[in-house]
PDB file of C-alpha atoms in Angstrom:
ATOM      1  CA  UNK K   1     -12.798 -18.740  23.124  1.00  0.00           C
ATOM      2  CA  UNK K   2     -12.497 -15.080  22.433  1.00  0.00           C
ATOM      3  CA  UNK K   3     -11.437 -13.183  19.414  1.00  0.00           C
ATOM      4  CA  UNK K   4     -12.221  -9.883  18.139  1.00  0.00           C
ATOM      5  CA  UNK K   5     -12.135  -7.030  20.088  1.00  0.00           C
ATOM      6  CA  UNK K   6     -13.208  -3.472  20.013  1.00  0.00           C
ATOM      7  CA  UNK K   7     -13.715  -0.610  22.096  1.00  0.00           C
ATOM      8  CA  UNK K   8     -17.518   0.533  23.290  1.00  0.00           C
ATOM      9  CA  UNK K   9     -19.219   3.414  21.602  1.00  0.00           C
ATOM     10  CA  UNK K  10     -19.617   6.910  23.618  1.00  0.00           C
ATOM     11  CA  UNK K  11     -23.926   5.516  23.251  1.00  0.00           C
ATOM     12  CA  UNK K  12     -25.743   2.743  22.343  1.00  0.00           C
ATOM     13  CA  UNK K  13     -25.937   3.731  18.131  1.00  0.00           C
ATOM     14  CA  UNK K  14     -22.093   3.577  18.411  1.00  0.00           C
ATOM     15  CA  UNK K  15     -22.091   0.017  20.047  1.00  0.00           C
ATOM     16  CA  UNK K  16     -24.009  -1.230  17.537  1.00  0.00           C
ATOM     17  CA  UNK K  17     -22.339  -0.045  14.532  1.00  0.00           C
ATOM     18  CA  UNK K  18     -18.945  -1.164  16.680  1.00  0.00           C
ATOM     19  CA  UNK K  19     -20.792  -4.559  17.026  1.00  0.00           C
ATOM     20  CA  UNK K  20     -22.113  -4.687  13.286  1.00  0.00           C
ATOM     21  CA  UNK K  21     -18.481  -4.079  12.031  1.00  0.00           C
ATOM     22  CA  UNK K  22     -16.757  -6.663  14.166  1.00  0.00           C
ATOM     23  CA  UNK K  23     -19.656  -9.205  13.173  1.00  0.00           C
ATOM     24  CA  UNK K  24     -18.416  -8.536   9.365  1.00  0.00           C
ATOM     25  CA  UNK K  25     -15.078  -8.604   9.908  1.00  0.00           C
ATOM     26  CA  UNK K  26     -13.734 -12.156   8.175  1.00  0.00           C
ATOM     27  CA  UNK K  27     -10.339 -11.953   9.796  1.00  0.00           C
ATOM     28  CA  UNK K  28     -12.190 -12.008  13.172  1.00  0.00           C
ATOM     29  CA  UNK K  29     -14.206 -14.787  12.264  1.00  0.00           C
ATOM     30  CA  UNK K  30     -11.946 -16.749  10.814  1.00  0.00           C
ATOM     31  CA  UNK K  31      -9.714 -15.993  14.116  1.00  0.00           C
ATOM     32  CA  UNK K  32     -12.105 -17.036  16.388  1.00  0.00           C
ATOM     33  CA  UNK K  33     -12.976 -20.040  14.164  1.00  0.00           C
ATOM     34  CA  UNK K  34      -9.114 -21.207  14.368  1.00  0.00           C
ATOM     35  CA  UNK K  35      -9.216 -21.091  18.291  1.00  0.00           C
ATOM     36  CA  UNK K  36     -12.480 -22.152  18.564  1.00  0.00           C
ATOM     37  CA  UNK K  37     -11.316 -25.396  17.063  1.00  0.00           C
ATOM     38  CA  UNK K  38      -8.140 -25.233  18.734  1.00  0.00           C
ATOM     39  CA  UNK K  39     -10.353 -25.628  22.399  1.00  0.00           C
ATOM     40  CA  UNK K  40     -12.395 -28.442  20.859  1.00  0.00           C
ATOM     41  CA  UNK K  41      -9.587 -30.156  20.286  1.00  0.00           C
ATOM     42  CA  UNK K  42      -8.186 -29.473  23.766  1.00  0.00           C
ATOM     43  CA  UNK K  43     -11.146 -30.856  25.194  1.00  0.00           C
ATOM     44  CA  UNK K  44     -11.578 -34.052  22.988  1.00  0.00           C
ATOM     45  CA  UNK K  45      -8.225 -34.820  24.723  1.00  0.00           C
ATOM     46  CA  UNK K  46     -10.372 -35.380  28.126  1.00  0.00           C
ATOM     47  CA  UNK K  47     -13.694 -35.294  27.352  1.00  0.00           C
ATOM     48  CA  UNK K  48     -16.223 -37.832  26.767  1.00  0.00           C
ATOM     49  CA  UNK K  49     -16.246 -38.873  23.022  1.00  0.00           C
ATOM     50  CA  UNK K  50     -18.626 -36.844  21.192  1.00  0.00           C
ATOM     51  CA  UNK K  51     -19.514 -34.750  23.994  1.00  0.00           C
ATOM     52  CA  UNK K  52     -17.629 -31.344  22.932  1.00  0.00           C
ATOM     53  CA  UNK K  53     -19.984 -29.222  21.310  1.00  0.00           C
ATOM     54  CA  UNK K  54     -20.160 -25.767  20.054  1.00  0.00           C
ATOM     55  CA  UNK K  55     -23.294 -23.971  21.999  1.00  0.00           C
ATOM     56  CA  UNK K  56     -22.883 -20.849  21.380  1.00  0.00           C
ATOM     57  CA  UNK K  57     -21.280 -19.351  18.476  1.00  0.00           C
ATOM     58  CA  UNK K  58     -20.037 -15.513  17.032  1.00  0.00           C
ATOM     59  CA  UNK K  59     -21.579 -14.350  20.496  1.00  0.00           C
ATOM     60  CA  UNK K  60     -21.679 -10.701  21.447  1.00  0.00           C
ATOM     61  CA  UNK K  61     -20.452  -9.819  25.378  1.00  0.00           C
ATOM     62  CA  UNK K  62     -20.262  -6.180  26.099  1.00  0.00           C
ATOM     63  CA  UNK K  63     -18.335  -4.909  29.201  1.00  0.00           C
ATOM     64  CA  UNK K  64     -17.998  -1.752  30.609  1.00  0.00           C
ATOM     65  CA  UNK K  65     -14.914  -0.768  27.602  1.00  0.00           C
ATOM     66  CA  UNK K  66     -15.088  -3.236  25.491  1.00  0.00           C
ATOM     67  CA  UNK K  67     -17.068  -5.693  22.920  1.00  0.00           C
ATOM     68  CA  UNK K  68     -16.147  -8.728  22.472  1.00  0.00           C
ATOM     69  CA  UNK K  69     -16.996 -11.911  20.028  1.00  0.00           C
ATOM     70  CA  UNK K  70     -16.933 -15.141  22.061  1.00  0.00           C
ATOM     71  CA  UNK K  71     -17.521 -19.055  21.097  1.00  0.00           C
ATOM     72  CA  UNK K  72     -18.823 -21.112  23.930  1.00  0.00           C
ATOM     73  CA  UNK K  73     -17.565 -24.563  23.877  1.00  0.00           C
ATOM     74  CA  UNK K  74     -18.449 -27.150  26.261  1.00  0.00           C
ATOM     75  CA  UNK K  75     -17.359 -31.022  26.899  1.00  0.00           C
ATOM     76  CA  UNK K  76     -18.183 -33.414  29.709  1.00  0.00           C
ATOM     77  CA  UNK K  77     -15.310 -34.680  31.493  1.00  0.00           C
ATOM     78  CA  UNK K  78     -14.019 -38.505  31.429  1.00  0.00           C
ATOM     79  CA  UNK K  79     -14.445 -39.902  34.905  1.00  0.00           C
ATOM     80  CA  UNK K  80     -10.501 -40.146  35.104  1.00  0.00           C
ATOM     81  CA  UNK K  81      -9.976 -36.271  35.029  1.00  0.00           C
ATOM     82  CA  UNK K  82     -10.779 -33.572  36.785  1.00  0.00           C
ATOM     83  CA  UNK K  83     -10.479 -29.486  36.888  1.00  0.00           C
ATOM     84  CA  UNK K  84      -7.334 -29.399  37.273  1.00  0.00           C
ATOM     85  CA  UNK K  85      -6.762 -31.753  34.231  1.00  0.00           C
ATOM     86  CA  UNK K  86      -9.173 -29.337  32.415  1.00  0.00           C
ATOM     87  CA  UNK K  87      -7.263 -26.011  33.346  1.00  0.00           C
ATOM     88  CA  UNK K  88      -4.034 -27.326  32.303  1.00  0.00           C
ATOM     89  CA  UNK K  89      -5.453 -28.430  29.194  1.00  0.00           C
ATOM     90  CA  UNK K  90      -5.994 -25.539  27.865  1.00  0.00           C
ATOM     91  CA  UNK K  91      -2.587 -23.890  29.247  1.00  0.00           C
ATOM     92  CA  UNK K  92      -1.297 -22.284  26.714  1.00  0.00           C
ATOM     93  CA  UNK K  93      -4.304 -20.497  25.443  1.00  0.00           C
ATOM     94  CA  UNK K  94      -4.032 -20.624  21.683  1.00  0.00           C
ATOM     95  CA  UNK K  95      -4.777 -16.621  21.255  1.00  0.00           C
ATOM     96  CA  UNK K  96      -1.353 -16.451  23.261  1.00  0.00           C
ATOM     97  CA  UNK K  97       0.772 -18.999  21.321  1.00  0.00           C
ATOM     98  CA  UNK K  98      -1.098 -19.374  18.427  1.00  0.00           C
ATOM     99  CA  UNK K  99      -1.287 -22.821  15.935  1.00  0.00           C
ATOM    100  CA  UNK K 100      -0.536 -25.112  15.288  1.00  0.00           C
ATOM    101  CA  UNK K 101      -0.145 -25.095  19.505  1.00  0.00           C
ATOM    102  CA  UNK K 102       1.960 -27.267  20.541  1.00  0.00           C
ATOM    103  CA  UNK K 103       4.465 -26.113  17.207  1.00  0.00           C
ATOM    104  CA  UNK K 104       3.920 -22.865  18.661  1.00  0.00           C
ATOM    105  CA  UNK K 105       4.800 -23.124  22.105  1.00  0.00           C
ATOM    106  CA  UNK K 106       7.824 -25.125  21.370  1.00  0.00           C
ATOM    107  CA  UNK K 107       8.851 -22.014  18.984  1.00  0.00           C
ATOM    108  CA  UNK K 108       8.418 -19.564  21.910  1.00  0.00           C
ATOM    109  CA  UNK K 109      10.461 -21.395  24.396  1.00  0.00           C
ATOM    110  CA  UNK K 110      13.219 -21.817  21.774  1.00  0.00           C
ATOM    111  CA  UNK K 111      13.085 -18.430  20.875  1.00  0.00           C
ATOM    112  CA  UNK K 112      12.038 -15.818  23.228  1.00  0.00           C
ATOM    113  CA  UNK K 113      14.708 -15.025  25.701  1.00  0.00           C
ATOM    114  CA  UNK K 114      12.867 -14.323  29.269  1.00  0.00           C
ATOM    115  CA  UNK K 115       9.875 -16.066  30.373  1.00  0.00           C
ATOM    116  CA  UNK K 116       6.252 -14.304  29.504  1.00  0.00           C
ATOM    117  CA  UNK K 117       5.732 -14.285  33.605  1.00  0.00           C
ATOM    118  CA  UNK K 118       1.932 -13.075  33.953  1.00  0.00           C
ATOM    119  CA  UNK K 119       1.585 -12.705  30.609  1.00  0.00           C
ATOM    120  CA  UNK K 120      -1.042 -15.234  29.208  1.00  0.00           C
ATOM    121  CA  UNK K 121      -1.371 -17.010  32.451  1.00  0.00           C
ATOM    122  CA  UNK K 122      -3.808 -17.186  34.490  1.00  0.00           C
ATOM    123  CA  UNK K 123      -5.556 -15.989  38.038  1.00  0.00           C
ATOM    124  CA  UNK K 124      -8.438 -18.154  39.912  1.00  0.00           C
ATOM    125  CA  UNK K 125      -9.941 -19.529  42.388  1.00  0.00           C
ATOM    126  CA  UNK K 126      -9.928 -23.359  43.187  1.00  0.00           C
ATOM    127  CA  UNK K 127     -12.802 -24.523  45.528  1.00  0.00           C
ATOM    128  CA  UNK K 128     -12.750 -27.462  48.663  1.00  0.00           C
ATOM    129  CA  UNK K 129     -15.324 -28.803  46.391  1.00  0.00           C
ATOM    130  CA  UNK K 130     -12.597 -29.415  43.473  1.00  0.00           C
ATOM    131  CA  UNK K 131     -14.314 -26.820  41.698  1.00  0.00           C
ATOM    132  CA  UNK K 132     -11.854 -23.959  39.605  1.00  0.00           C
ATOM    133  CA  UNK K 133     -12.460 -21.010  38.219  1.00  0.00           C
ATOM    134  CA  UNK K 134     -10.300 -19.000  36.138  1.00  0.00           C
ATOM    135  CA  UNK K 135      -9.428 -16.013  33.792  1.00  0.00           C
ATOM    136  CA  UNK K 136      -6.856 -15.710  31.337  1.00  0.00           C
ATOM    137  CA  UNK K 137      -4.467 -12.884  32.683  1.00  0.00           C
ATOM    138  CA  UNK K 138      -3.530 -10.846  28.757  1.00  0.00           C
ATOM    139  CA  UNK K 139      -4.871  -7.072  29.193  1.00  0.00           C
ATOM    140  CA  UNK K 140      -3.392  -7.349  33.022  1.00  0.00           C
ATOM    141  CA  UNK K 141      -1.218  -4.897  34.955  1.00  0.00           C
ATOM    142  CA  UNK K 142       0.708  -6.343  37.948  1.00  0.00           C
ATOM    143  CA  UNK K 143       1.815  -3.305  40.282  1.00  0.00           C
ATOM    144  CA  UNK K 144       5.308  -4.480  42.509  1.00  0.00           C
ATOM    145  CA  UNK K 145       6.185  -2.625  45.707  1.00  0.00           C
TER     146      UNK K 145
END
């Protein structure tokens, strides 16, 4: 899961005290906490019983604009599922619908008038090998001819 966000520094003093005030900022921990839960219990849902494990937590990634805090969350699989099971899991991600999710998605359908469309989907690649990767499609612009 990610959750808190903020915008690189014009140097590397800037990053830091960009990255020292999103690592005290207790409405972005406490966000990332919520979906960070949300995804274990996603994966509980397919994974093997006590298997789903937070490994990494309050982690920094830096990109070429942007900082970001990230929980890494893994689970292995129950021999009955497969990536595909996995990816559609986690459809909706919980930092587009919020929680309680499935309240939350209910809500949206009932209420919002035209569908989201990209918004909050997702773009991949799915592998002969069954393999599947993917990437959640929010800051995205989709250009039509």
């Amino acid at each position: 899961p990610i959750s808190g966000t903020v915008a690189r520094g014009a140097d590397a003093l800037e990053d830091a005290q960009r990255v020292k005030s999103l690592m005290m900022n207790a409405k972005e921990e406490s966000e990332l906490t919520m979906c960070t839960d949300v995804d274990r219990n996603d994966k509980s849902r397919i994974c093997i019983p006590g298997s789903v494990k937070v490994i990494g937590r309050r982690q920094i990634e830096m990109y070429s604009r942007l900082i970001h805090t990230v929980d890494h969350v893994e689970g292995y699989l129950r021999d009955e599922f497969d990536a595909l099971d996995a990816f559609l899991c986690h459809t909706w991600a919980v930092t587009v619908t919020g929680a309680p999710k499935t309240w939350a998605i209910q809500f949206v359908e009932d209420q919002e008038r035209s569908p989201r469309c990209w918004y909050g989907g997702a773009v991949g690649h799915v592998g002969f090998d069954g393999s599947l990767n993917t990437g959640l499609t929010l800051r995205t612009v989709r250009i039509k001819n």
